[in-house]
Short mmCIF file of C-alpha atoms in Angstrom, two decimals:
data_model
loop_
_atom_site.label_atom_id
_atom_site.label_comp_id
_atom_site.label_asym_id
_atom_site.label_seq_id
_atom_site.Cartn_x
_atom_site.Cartn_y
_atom_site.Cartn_z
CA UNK E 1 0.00 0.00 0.00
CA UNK E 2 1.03 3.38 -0.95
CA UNK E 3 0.90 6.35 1.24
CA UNK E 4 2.48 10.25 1.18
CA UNK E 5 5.00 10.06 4.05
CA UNK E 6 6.25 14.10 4.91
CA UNK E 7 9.49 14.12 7.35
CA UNK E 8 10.02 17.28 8.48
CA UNK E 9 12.58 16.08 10.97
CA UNK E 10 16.16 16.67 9.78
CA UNK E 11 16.66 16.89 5.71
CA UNK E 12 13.14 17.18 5.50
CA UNK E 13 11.84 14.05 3.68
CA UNK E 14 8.42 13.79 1.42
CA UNK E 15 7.92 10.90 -0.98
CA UNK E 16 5.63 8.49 -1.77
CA UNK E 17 6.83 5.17 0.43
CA UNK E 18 4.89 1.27 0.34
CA UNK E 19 3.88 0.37 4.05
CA UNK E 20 2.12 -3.32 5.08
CA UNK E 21 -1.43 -3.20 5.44
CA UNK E 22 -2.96 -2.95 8.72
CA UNK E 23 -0.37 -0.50 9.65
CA UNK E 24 -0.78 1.61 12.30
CA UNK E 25 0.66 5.57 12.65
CA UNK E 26 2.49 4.17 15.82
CA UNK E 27 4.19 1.48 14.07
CA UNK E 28 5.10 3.66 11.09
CA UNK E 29 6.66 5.59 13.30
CA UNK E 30 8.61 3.75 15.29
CA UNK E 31 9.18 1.67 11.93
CA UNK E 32 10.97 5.53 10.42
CA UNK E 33 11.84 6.61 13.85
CA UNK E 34 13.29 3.90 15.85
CA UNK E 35 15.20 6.20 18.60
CA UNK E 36 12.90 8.89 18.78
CA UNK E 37 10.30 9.82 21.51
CA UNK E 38 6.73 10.29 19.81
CA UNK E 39 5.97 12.98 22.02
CA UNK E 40 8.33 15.29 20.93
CA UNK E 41 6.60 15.25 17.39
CA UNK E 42 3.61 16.36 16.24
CA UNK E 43 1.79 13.21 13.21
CA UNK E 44 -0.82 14.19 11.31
CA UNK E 45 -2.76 11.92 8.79
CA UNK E 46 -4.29 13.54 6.22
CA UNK E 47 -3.57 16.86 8.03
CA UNK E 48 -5.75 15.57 11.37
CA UNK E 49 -4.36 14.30 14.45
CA UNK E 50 -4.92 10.82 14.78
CA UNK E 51 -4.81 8.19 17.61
CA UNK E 52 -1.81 5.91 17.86
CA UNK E 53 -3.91 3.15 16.69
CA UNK E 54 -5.40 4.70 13.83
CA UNK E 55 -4.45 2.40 10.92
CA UNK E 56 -2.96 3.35 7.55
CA UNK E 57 -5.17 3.43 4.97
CA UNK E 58 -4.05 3.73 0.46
CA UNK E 59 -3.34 7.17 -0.44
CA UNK E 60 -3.16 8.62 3.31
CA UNK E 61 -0.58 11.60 3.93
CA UNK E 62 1.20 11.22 7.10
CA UNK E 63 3.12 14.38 8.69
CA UNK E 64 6.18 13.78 11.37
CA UNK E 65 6.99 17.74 12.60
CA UNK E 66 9.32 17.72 15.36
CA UNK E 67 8.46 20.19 18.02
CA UNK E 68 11.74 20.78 19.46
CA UNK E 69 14.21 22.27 16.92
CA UNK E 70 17.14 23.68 17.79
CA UNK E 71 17.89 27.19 16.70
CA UNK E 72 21.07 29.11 16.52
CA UNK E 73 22.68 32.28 16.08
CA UNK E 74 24.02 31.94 12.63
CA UNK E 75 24.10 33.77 9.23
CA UNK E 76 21.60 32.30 6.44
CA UNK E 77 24.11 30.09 4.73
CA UNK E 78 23.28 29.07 1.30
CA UNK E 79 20.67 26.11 0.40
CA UNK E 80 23.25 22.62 0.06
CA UNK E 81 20.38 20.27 -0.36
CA UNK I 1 -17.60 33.19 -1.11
CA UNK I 2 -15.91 36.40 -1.05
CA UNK I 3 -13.37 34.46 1.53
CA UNK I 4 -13.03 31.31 -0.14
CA UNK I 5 -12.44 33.68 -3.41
CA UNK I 6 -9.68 35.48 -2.19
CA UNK I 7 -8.39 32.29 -0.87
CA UNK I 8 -8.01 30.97 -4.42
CA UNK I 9 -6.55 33.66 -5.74
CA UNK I 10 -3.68 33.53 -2.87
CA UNK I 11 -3.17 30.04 -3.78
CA UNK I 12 -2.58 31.07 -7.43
CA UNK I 13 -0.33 33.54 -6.59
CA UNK I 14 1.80 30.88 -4.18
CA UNK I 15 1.79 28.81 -7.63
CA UNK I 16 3.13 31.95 -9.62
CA UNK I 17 5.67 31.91 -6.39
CA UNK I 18 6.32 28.56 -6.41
CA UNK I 19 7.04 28.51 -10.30
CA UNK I 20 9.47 31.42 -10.08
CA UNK I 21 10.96 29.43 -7.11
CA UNK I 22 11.72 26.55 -9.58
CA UNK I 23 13.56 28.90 -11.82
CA UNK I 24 15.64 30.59 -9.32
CA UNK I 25 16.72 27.05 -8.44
CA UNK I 26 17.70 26.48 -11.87
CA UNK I 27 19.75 30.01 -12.03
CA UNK I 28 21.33 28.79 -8.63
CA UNK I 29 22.07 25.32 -10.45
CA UNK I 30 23.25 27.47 -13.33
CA UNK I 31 25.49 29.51 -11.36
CA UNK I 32 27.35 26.85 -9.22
CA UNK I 33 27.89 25.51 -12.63
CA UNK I 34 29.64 28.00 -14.13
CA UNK I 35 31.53 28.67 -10.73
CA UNK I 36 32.45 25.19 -11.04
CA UNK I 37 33.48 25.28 -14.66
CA UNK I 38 35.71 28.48 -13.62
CA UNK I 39 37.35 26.27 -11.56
CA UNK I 40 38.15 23.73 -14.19
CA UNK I 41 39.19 25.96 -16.23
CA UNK I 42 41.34 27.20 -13.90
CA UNK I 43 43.06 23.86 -13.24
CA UNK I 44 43.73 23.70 -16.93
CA UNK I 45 45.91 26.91 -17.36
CA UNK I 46 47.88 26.12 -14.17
CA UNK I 47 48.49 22.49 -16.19
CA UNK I 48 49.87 24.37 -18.90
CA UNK I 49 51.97 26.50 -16.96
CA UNK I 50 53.42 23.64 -14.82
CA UNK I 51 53.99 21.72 -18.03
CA UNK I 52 55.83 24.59 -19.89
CA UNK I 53 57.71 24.94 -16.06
CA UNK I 54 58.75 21.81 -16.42
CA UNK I 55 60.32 21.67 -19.99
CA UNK I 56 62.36 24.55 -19.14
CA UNK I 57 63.36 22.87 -16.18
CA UNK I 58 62.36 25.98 -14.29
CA UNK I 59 61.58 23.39 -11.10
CA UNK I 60 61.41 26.61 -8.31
CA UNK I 61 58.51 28.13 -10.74
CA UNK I 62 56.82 24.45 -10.78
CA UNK I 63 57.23 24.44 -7.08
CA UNK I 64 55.30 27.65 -6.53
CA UNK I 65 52.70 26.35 -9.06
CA UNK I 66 51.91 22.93 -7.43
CA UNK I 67 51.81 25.11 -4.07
CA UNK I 68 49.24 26.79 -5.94
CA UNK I 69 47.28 24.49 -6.89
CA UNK I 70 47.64 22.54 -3.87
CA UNK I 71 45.95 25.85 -2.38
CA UNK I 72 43.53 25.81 -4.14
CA UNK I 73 42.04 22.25 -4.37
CA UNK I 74 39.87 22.70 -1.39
CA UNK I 75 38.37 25.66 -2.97
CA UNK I 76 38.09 23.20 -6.08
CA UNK I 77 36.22 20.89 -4.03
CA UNK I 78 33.69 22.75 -2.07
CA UNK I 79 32.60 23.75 -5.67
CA UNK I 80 32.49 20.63 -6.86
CA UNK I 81 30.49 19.18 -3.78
CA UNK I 82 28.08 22.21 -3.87
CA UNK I 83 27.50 21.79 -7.29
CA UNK I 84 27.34 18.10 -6.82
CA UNK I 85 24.23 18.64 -3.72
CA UNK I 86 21.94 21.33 -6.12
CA UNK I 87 22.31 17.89 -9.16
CA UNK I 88 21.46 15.43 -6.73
CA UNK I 89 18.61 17.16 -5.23
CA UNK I 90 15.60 15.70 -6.31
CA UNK I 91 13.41 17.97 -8.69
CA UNK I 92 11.16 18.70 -7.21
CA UNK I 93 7.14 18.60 -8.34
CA UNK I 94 5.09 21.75 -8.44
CA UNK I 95 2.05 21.01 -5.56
CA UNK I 96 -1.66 21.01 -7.24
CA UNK I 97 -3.99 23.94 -6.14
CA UNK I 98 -5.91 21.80 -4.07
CA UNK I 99 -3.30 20.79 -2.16
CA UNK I 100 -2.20 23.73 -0.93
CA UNK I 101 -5.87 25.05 -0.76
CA UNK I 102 -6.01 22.24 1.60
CA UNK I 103 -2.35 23.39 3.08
CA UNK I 104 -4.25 26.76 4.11
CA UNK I 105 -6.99 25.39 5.29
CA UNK I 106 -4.60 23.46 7.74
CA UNK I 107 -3.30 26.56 8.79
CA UNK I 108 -6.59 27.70 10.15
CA UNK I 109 -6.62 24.44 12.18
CA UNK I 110 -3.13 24.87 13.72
CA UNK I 111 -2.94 28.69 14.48
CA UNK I 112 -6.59 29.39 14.70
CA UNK I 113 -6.04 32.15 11.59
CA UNK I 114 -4.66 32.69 8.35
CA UNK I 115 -3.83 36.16 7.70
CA UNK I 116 -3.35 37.05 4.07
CA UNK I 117 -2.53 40.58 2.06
CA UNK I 118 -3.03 40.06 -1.37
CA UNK I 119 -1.88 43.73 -2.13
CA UNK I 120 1.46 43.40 -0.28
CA UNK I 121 1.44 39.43 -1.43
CA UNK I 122 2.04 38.42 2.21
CA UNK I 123 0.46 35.51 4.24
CA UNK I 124 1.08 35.28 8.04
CA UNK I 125 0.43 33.41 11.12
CA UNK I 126 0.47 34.55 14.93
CA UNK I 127 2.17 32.04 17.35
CA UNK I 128 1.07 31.39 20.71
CA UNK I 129 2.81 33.92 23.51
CA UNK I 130 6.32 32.06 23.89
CA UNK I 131 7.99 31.75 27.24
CA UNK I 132 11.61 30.22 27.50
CA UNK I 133 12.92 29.64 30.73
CA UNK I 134 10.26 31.90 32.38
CA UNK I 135 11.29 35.16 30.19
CA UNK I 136 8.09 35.85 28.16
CA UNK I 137 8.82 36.70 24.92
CA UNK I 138 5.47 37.20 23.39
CA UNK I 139 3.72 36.25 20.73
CA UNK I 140 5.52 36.06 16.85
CA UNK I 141 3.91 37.37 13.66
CA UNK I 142 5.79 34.88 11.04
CA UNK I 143 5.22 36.47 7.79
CA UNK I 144 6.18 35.22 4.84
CA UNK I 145 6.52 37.50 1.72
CA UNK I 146 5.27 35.65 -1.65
CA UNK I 147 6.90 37.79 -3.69
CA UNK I 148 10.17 37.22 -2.50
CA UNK I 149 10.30 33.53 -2.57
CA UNK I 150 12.59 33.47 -5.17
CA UNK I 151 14.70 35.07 -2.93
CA UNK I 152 15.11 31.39 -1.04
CA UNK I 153 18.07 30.38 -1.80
CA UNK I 154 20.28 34.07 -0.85
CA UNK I 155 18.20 35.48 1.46
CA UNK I 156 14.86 34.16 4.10
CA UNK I 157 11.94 35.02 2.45
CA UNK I 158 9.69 35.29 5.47
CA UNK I 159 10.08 37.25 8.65
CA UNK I 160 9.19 36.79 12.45
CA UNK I 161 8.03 39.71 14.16
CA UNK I 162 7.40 40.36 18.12
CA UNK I 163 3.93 41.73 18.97
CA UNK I 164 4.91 42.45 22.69
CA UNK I 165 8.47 42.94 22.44
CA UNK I 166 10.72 41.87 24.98
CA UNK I 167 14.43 42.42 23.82
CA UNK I 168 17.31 41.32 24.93
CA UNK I 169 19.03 44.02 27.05
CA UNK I 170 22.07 44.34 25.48
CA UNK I 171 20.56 44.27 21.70
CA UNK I 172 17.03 45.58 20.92
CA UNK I 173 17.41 43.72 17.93
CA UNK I 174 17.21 40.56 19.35
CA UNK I 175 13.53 39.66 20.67
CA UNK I 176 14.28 35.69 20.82
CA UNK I 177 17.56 33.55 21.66
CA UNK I 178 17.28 32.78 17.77
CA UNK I 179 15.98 35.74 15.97
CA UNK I 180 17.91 39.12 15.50
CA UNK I 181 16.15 41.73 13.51
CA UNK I 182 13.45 40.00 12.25
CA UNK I 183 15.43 36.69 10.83
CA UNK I 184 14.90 33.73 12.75
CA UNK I 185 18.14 31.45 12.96
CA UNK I 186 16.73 28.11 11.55
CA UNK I 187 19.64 25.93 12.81
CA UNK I 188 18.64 22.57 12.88
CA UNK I 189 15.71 23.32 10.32
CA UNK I 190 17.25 24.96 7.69
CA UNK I 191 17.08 22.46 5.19
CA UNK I 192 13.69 21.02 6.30
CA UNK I 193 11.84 24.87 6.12
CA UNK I 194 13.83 25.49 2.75
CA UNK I 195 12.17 22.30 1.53
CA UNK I 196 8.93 22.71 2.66
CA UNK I 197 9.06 26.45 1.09
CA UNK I 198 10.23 24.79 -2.14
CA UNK I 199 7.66 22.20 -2.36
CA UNK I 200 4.78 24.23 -1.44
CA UNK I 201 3.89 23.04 1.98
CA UNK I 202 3.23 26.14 4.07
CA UNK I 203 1.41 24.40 6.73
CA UNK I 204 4.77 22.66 7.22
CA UNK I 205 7.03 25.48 6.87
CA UNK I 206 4.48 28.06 9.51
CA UNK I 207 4.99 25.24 12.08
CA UNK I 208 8.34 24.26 12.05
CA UNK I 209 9.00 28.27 12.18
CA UNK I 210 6.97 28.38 15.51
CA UNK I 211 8.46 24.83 16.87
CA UNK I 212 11.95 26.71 16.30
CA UNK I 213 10.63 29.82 18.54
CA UNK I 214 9.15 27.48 21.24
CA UNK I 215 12.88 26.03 21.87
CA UNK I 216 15.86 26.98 23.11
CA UNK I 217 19.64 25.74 21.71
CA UNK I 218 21.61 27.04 25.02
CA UNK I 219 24.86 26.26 22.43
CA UNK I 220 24.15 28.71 19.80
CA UNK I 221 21.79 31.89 20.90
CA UNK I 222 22.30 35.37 19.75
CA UNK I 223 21.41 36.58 23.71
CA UNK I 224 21.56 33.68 26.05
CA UNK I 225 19.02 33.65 28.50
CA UNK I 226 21.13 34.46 31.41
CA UNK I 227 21.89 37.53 30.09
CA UNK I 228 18.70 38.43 28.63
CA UNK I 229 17.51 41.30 31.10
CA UNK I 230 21.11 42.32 31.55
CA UNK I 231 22.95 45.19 30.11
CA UNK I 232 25.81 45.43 27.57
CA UNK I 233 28.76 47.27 28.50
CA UNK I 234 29.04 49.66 26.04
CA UNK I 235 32.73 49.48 26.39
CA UNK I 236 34.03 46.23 26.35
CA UNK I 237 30.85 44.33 25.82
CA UNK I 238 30.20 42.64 28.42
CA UNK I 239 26.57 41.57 29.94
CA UNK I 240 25.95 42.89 33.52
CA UNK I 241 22.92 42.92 35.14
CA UNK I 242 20.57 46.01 35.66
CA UNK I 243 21.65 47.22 38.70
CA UNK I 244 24.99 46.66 38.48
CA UNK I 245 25.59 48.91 35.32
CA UNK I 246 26.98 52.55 35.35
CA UNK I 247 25.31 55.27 33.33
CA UNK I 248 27.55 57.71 31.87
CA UNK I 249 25.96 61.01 31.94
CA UNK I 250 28.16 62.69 29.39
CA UNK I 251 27.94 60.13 26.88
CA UNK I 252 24.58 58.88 28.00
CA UNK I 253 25.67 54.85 28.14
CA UNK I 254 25.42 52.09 29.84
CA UNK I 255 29.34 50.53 31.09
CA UNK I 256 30.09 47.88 33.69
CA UNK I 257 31.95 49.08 36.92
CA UNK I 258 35.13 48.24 34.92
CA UNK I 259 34.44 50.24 31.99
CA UNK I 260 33.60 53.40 34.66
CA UNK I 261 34.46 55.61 37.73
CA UNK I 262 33.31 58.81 39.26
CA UNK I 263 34.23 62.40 39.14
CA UNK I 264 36.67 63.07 42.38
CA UNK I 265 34.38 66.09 43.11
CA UNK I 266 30.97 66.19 42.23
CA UNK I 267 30.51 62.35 42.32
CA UNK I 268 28.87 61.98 39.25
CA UNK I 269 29.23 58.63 37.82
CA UNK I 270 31.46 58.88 34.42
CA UNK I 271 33.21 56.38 32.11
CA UNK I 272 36.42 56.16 31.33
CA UNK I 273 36.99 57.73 28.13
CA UNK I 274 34.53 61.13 29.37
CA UNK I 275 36.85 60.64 32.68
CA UNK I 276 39.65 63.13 32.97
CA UNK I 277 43.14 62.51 34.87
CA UNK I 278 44.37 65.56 36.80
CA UNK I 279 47.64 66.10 36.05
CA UNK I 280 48.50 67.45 39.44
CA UNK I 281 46.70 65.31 41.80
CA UNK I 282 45.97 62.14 39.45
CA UNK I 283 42.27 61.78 40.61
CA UNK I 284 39.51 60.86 37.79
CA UNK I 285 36.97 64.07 37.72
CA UNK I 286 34.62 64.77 34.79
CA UNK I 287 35.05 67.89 32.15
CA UNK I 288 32.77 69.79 34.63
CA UNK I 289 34.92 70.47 37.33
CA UNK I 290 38.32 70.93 35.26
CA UNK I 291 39.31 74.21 34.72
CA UNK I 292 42.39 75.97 32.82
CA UNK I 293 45.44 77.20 34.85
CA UNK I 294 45.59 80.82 33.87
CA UNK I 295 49.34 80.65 34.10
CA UNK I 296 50.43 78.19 31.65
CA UNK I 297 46.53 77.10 30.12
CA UNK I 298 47.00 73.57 31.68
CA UNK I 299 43.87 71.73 32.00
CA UNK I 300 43.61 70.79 35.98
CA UNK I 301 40.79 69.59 38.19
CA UNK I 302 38.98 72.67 40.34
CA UNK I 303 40.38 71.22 43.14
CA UNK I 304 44.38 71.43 42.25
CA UNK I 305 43.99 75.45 41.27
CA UNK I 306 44.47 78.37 43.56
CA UNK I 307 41.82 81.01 43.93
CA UNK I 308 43.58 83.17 41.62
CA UNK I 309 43.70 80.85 38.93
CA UNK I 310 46.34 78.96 38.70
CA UNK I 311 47.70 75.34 38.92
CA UNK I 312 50.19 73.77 41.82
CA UNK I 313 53.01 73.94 39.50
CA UNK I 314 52.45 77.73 38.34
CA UNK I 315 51.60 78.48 42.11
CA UNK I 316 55.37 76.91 43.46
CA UNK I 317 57.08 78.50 40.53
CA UNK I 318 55.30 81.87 41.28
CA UNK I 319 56.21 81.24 45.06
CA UNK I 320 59.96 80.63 43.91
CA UNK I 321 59.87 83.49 42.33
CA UNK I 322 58.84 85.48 44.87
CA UNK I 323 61.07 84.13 47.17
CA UNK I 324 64.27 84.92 44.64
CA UNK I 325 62.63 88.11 44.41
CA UNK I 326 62.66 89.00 48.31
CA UNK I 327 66.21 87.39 48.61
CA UNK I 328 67.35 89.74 45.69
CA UNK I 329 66.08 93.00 47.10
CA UNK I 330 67.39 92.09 50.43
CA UNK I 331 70.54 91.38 48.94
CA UNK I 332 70.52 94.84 46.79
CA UNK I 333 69.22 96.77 50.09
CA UNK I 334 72.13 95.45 51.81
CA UNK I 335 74.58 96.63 49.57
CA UNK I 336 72.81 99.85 49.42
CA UNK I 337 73.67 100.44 53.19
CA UNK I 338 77.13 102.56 54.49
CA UNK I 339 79.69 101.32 56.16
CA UNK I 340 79.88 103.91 58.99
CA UNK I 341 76.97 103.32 61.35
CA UNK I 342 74.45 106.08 62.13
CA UNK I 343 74.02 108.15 65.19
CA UNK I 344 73.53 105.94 68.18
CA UNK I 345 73.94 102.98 67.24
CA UNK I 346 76.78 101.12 68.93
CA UNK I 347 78.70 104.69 69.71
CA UNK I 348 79.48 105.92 72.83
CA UNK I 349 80.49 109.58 73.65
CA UNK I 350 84.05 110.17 74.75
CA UNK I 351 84.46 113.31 76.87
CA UNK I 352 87.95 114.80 76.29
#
C-alpha cells in the first residue's frame, strides 16, 4: 500500500513510500523513527491528528513535525540540499 | 464566497511563487555551474603553466605552481560538492492547487487564523505567547513574503516579528535567543523549512518556524538567557545585570563598573573615556569640574587650582619666584647700606 510520508525532521523528507497493510501511525513511526520519543513530534494523517492506533489506509498523507528544533545564532548560509 | 475567493486567488499567486521558485533554483544550479566550470578551467591553465615549467626545467617556478594548486584544491572541491548537492537534489514537483488550498486550510486548524494581504502578497500566522525559561517573549507574527520567494536560496523570504516585544538588554534587535532583527536562525531546520518552502507546503514550513521559537539551543543563541535582562557594556561588551551597570551622563551609556568611575568632586558617575586625569593630583573628575590654569593654560581639576587661577606647578614657581625676588632685594638693600653706622647705634660719647 502506498501512502504520502512528509518528514520534516532533519533533511526534510516527502515521498511516496509502500507500508504493510494494517499498519498503524504508531508502528510507522517507530518503523521511520526507531530512537525517537513520539511525544516530541507532532503526526498528522491527512492533516488531522490521529490516535496511535489509527491504521494506515491507500493514499493517506502522514506528517512527522518535530516540536523541538534547535535554533542558533548563525548567518543564512546558502541552500546545500 | 468572497473568503473562499480570495483564498483561491492567494493560492494562485503561491503557484506563480512557487514557479518562479523553480527557476531561481535552476539560475542557482546554473550559477554553481559555471563557478564550477571556472574552476576547471582554472586547473587547466595552471596544467599548462606547470607543463611549460617543467620543460624549461624551471623546477622553483613548478614548485610555486603545485603550491598553488595545492591551495587551491579545497576551494576546487567545495565547488564541486556544492555543485554536486543542487544535481542530486531531487526535482522537485510543483504542488496542485488543491493541495495547498487544503495546506491553508490546515493553517486555520493549527494557528486558529490565516492572515493574508493580497496587495502586499504576504500571508502570516500569529504564534502562541512564547515563554523560555520563564522570560516571556510574546507572541511572533511569522510572515512570509510571496513575492520574495525566489529570494530562497540568498536570502529568508519570510520574517518573524514580536507583537509584545521583549528584547534582549544588550541588543534591541534581538527579541528571541534565535531571531535578531526580524530573521529567525533556523539551525537545525534549515534544510527542512527550505524544503517545505520549495515544495509548497506552508502548513509545514508556519509550524516548524513556531516549533523553532518554542525552543531553546543554550549552544548557539544570539542573547543567552542568562543575560537576557542584563545590560551590555558599552565598552568592552560585556553583559551585567541592571543594577549593576553605570550610566555615563556625558555620553549617555550604559558601562560595567570596569568600563567606569566617578568624578573626584561632584561624584557623578562617568566612564572612562569622558573621565579626565588631573595632572596634578591624578584623581579621575569629569570635564565639569576641570578648569584651565591661567598661568600656563593647563587643564587641571577645580580642586588642584588656587583662587587666583592657577595650577600647583604655576603656584610653586610663582612662590619661587617670589622668594628669589625678596632674597634679591634684600641682597641689593644690603649693599645699598654705608659702612659707617648712624648716630647711636653702637657709639658711645668720649668726653675729652
Amino acid at each position: 500500500m502506498r501512502i504520502l510520508y512528509v518528514n520534516n525532521h532533519g533533511g526534510g523528507f516527502a515521498d511516496f513510500i509502500n507500508v504493510e497493510e494494517s499498519t498503524n501511525i504508531e508502528k510507522l513511526f517507530k518503523q521511520k523513527m526507531p530512537h525517537e520519543n513520539s511525544a516530541d513530534y507532532l503526526i498528522r494523517v491527512n492533516r488531522q491528528p490521529v490516535p496511535k492506533d489509527y491504521v494506515l489506509k491507500e493514499n493517506d498523507r502522514v506528517t512527522i513535525t518535530p516540536t523541538k528544533i534547535d535554533g542558533a545564532a548563525c548567518c543564512l548560509k546558502q541552500h546545500t540540499a | 464566497m468572497k473568503k473562499y475567493k480570495n483564498k483561491i486567488r492567494l493560492v494562485n499567486m503561491l503557484l506563480d511563487a512557487l514557479c518562479g521558485l523553480k527557476k531561481a533554483k535552476s539560475q542557482h544550479l546554473q550559477g554553481k555551474l559555471e563557478e564550477f566550470s571556472h574552476k576547471c578551467t582554472e586547473a587547466a591553465k595552471e596544467s599548462h603553466i606547470f607543463y611549460a615549467a617543467v620543460e624549461k626545467n624551471w623546477f622553483r617556478a613548478a614548485e610555486k605552481i603545485k603550491t598553488r594548486v595545492n591551495r587551491n584544491l579545497n576551494d576546487f572541491s567545495y565547488h564541486l560538492q556544492q555543485f554536486k548537492n543542487m544535481a542530486d537534489s531531487d526535482e522537485t514537483k510543483s504542488p496542485k492547487l488543491a493541495v495547498i488550498f487544503a495546506d491553508l486550510m490546515q493553517i486555520e486548524d493549527e494557528f486558529g487564523e490565516l492572515n493574508f494581504d493580497l496587495k502586499a502578497q504576504t500571508v502570516s500566522v500569529t504564534t502562541d505567547p512564547i515563554a523560555l525559561d520563564d522570560i516571556s517573549f510574546g507572541s511572533f507574527e511569522i510572515r512570509l513574503s510571496i513575492n520574495e520567494m525566489s529570494k530562497l536560496y540568498t536570502d529568508s523570504p519570510y520574517k518573524v516579528i514580536a507583537l509584545e516585544p521583549n528584547p534582549a538588554g544588550s541588543d534591541s534587535c534581538v527579541t528571541h535567543p534565535h531571531v535578531s532583527s526580524e530573521k529567525l536562525c533556523e539551525g537545525d531546520g534549515h534544510v527542512a523549512i527550505r524544503k517545505a518552502i520549495e515544495q509548497g507546503r506552508l502548513c509545514d514550513f508556519f509550524m516548524m518556524v513556531a516549533n523553532i521559537l518554542q525552543t531553546y539551543n543554550p549552544d548557539s543563541p544570539y542573547v543567552s538567557l542568562d543575560d537576557w535582562e542584563g545590560i551590555s557594556c558599552y565598552d568592552c561588551g560585556y553583559t551585567v545585570a541592571g543594577d549593576e551597570c553605570y550610566y555615563c551622563e556625558d555620553c549617555e551609556r550604559d558601562y560595567c563598573s570596569q568600563c567606569s568611575t566617578y568624578c573626584q568632586i561632584c561624584d557623578t558617575t562617568i566612564c572612562l573615556g569622558c573621565s579626565f586625569e588631573c595632572p596634578d593630583c591624578e584623581q579621575p573628575v569629569c570635564q565639569r569640574c576641570t578648569v584651565t590654569c591661567s598661568e600656563c593654560e593647563e587643564t587641571v581639576c577645580k580642586d588642584c587650582v588656587t583662587e587666583e587661577g592657577l595650577c600647583k606647578q604655576c603656584e610653586e614657581q610663582r612662590k619661587e619666584n617670589s622668594d628669589e625676588e625678596q632674597k634679591e632685594e634684600s641682597t641689593e638693600v644690603s649693599k645699598t647700606v654705608p659702612a659707617v653706622q648712624s648716630d647711636s647705634v653702637g657709639q658711645t660719647i668720649v668726653h675729652a
